[in-house]
GROMACS .gro file of C-alpha atoms in nm:
model
  147
    1UNK     CA    1   8.121   5.138  29.121
    2UNK     CA    2   7.899   4.856  28.960
    3UNK     CA    3   7.499   4.905  28.871
    4UNK     CA    4   7.235   4.844  28.692
    5UNK     CA    5   7.186   5.040  28.505
    6UNK     CA    6   7.505   4.898  28.309
    7UNK     CA    7   7.395   4.621  28.028
    8UNK     CA    8   7.661   4.465  28.105
    9UNK     CA    9   7.668   4.418  28.473
   10UNK     CA   10   7.304   4.254  28.428
   11UNK     CA   11   7.408   3.975  28.235
   12UNK     CA   12   7.684   3.951  28.396
   13UNK     CA   13   7.419   3.904  28.698
   14UNK     CA   14   7.234   3.616  28.523
   15UNK     CA   15   7.525   3.458  28.359
   16UNK     CA   16   7.615   3.361  28.677
   17UNK     CA   17   7.233   3.295  28.881
   18UNK     CA   18   7.197   3.070  28.472
   19UNK     CA   19   7.533   2.861  28.617
   20UNK     CA   20   7.427   2.813  29.016
   21UNK     CA   21   7.250   2.510  29.093
   22UNK     CA   22   6.914   2.483  29.268
   23UNK     CA   23   7.110   2.262  29.512
   24UNK     CA   24   7.440   2.555  29.618
   25UNK     CA   25   7.456   2.512  29.911
   26UNK     CA   26   7.549   2.814  30.070
   27UNK     CA   27   7.874   2.979  30.265
   28UNK     CA   28   7.658   3.114  30.517
   29UNK     CA   29   7.338   3.246  30.598
   30UNK     CA   30   6.983   3.025  30.614
   31UNK     CA   31   6.894   3.139  30.209
   32UNK     CA   32   6.865   2.825  30.058
   33UNK     CA   33   6.930   2.899  29.639
   34UNK     CA   34   6.538   2.934  29.569
   35UNK     CA   35   6.500   3.136  29.836
   36UNK     CA   36   6.757   3.359  29.745
   37UNK     CA   37   6.685   3.393  29.431
   38UNK     CA   38   6.287   3.482  29.471
   39UNK     CA   39   6.465   3.728  29.762
   40UNK     CA   40   6.624   3.974  29.526
   41UNK     CA   41   6.401   3.912  29.238
   42UNK     CA   42   6.175   4.035  29.480
   43UNK     CA   43   6.410   4.333  29.584
   44UNK     CA   44   6.367   4.488  29.293
   45UNK     CA   45   6.025   4.477  29.259
   46UNK     CA   46   6.046   4.632  29.595
   47UNK     CA   47   6.260   4.931  29.376
   48UNK     CA   48   5.986   4.945  29.076
   49UNK     CA   49   5.743   4.987  29.342
   50UNK     CA   50   5.595   4.642  29.197
   51UNK     CA   51   5.595   4.577  29.565
   52UNK     CA   52   5.521   4.732  29.833
   53UNK     CA   53   5.743   4.691  30.144
   54UNK     CA   54   5.653   4.840  30.456
   55UNK     CA   55   5.878   5.107  30.578
   56UNK     CA   56   6.135   5.019  30.913
   57UNK     CA   57   6.198   5.377  31.034
   58UNK     CA   58   6.549   5.429  31.160
   59UNK     CA   59   6.891   5.588  31.131
   60UNK     CA   60   7.021   5.364  30.855
   61UNK     CA   61   6.780   5.613  30.653
   62UNK     CA   62   7.015   5.983  30.650
   63UNK     CA   63   7.258   6.027  30.463
   64UNK     CA   64   7.565   5.980  30.503
   65UNK     CA   65   7.448   5.682  30.729
   66UNK     CA   66   7.238   5.534  30.420
   67UNK     CA   67   7.581   5.530  30.177
   68UNK     CA   68   7.803   5.406  30.369
   69UNK     CA   69   7.602   5.156  30.436
   70UNK     CA   70   7.451   5.130  30.093
   71UNK     CA   71   7.787   5.133  29.943
   72UNK     CA   72   8.109   5.089  30.165
   73UNK     CA   73   8.119   4.934  30.486
   74UNK     CA   74   8.104   4.551  30.395
   75UNK     CA   75   7.745   4.377  30.490
   76UNK     CA   76   7.675   4.203  30.709
   77UNK     CA   77   7.641   3.793  30.662
   78UNK     CA   78   7.215   3.739  30.729
   79UNK     CA   79   7.191   4.058  30.873
   80UNK     CA   80   6.732   4.104  30.843
   81UNK     CA   81   6.591   4.148  30.618
   82UNK     CA   82   6.239   4.264  30.562
   83UNK     CA   83   5.925   4.001  30.621
   84UNK     CA   84   5.798   4.140  30.182
   85UNK     CA   85   6.202   4.000  30.051
   86UNK     CA   86   6.132   3.637  30.200
   87UNK     CA   87   5.787   3.559  30.171
   88UNK     CA   88   5.874   3.329  29.877
   89UNK     CA   89   5.970   3.112  29.658
   90UNK     CA   90   6.109   2.976  29.286
   91UNK     CA   91   5.969   2.612  29.255
   92UNK     CA   92   6.131   2.564  28.887
   93UNK     CA   93   6.459   2.720  28.850
   94UNK     CA   94   6.433   2.883  28.511
   95UNK     CA   95   6.132   2.983  28.518
   96UNK     CA   96   6.274   3.193  28.812
   97UNK     CA   97   6.608   3.309  28.632
   98UNK     CA   98   6.399   3.406  28.353
   99UNK     CA   99   6.142   3.613  28.637
  100UNK     CA  100   6.481   3.814  28.764
  101UNK     CA  101   6.639   3.866  28.382
  102UNK     CA  102   6.253   4.066  28.343
  103UNK     CA  103   6.221   4.194  28.660
  104UNK     CA  104   6.636   4.317  28.543
  105UNK     CA  105   6.556   4.420  28.221
  106UNK     CA  106   6.194   4.610  28.364
  107UNK     CA  107   6.399   4.852  28.636
  108UNK     CA  108   6.665   4.934  28.363
  109UNK     CA  109   6.386   5.062  28.164
  110UNK     CA  110   6.320   5.312  28.401
  111UNK     CA  111   6.361   5.655  28.444
  112UNK     CA  112   6.671   5.701  28.684
  113UNK     CA  113   6.596   6.009  28.742
  114UNK     CA  114   6.236   5.984  28.751
  115UNK     CA  115   6.004   5.853  29.112
  116UNK     CA  116   6.158   5.573  29.267
  117UNK     CA  117   5.963   5.427  29.575
  118UNK     CA  118   6.195   5.466  29.931
  119UNK     CA  119   6.390   5.253  29.994
  120UNK     CA  120   6.198   5.102  30.319
  121UNK     CA  121   6.528   5.121  30.548
  122UNK     CA  122   6.780   5.296  30.400
  123UNK     CA  123   6.483   5.566  30.268
  124UNK     CA  124   6.491   5.807  29.968
  125UNK     CA  125   6.759   5.703  29.723
  126UNK     CA  126   6.740   5.794  29.397
  127UNK     CA  127   6.756   5.589  29.102
  128UNK     CA  128   7.157   5.598  29.044
  129UNK     CA  129   7.099   5.474  29.389
  130UNK     CA  130   6.868   5.220  29.396
  131UNK     CA  131   7.099   5.082  29.050
  132UNK     CA  132   7.483   5.051  29.248
  133UNK     CA  133   7.242   4.935  29.599
  134UNK     CA  134   7.075   4.609  29.326
  135UNK     CA  135   7.377   4.524  29.193
  136UNK     CA  136   7.604   4.461  29.458
  137UNK     CA  137   7.256   4.335  29.679
  138UNK     CA  138   7.241   4.031  29.474
  139UNK     CA  139   7.635   4.008  29.444
  140UNK     CA  140   7.592   3.965  29.789
  141UNK     CA  141   7.404   3.685  29.747
  142UNK     CA  142   7.555   3.535  29.502
  143UNK     CA  143   7.887   3.519  29.683
  144UNK     CA  144   7.706   3.336  29.978
  145UNK     CA  145   7.618   3.074  29.708
  146UNK     CA  146   7.908   3.081  29.542
  147UNK     CA  147   7.794   3.195  29.254
   0.00000   0.00000   0.00000
């Protein structure tokens, strides 16, 4: 399974994002490419604790439901997200890709077995879970743009 803890997986994400045009048309959903780039970067900032996001609670916060949804079941298109993760858009594509790259590296520099913030919907998932979820989330949105 892909994870943000893998150097090649992080490089692949940056490469795919670099090849994506800021004018790309999504296959589904309401994000344009600059809003998607800001969204996935902010989701990483949430994972590292740099962007506080209010907890939502509910059944997704408990094992095994959270594990099934995060890692095994297909994700729905246009699923709702935290308002904090859709609050901004990238205005300079190249700078936005660089921000994503540096945020990925900041993520990877953390101690994966150390303390990690809870996910607002999935609860306590730890560093390993954040690495797997982070990769799957970014890949999900790159697929939205065929990236």
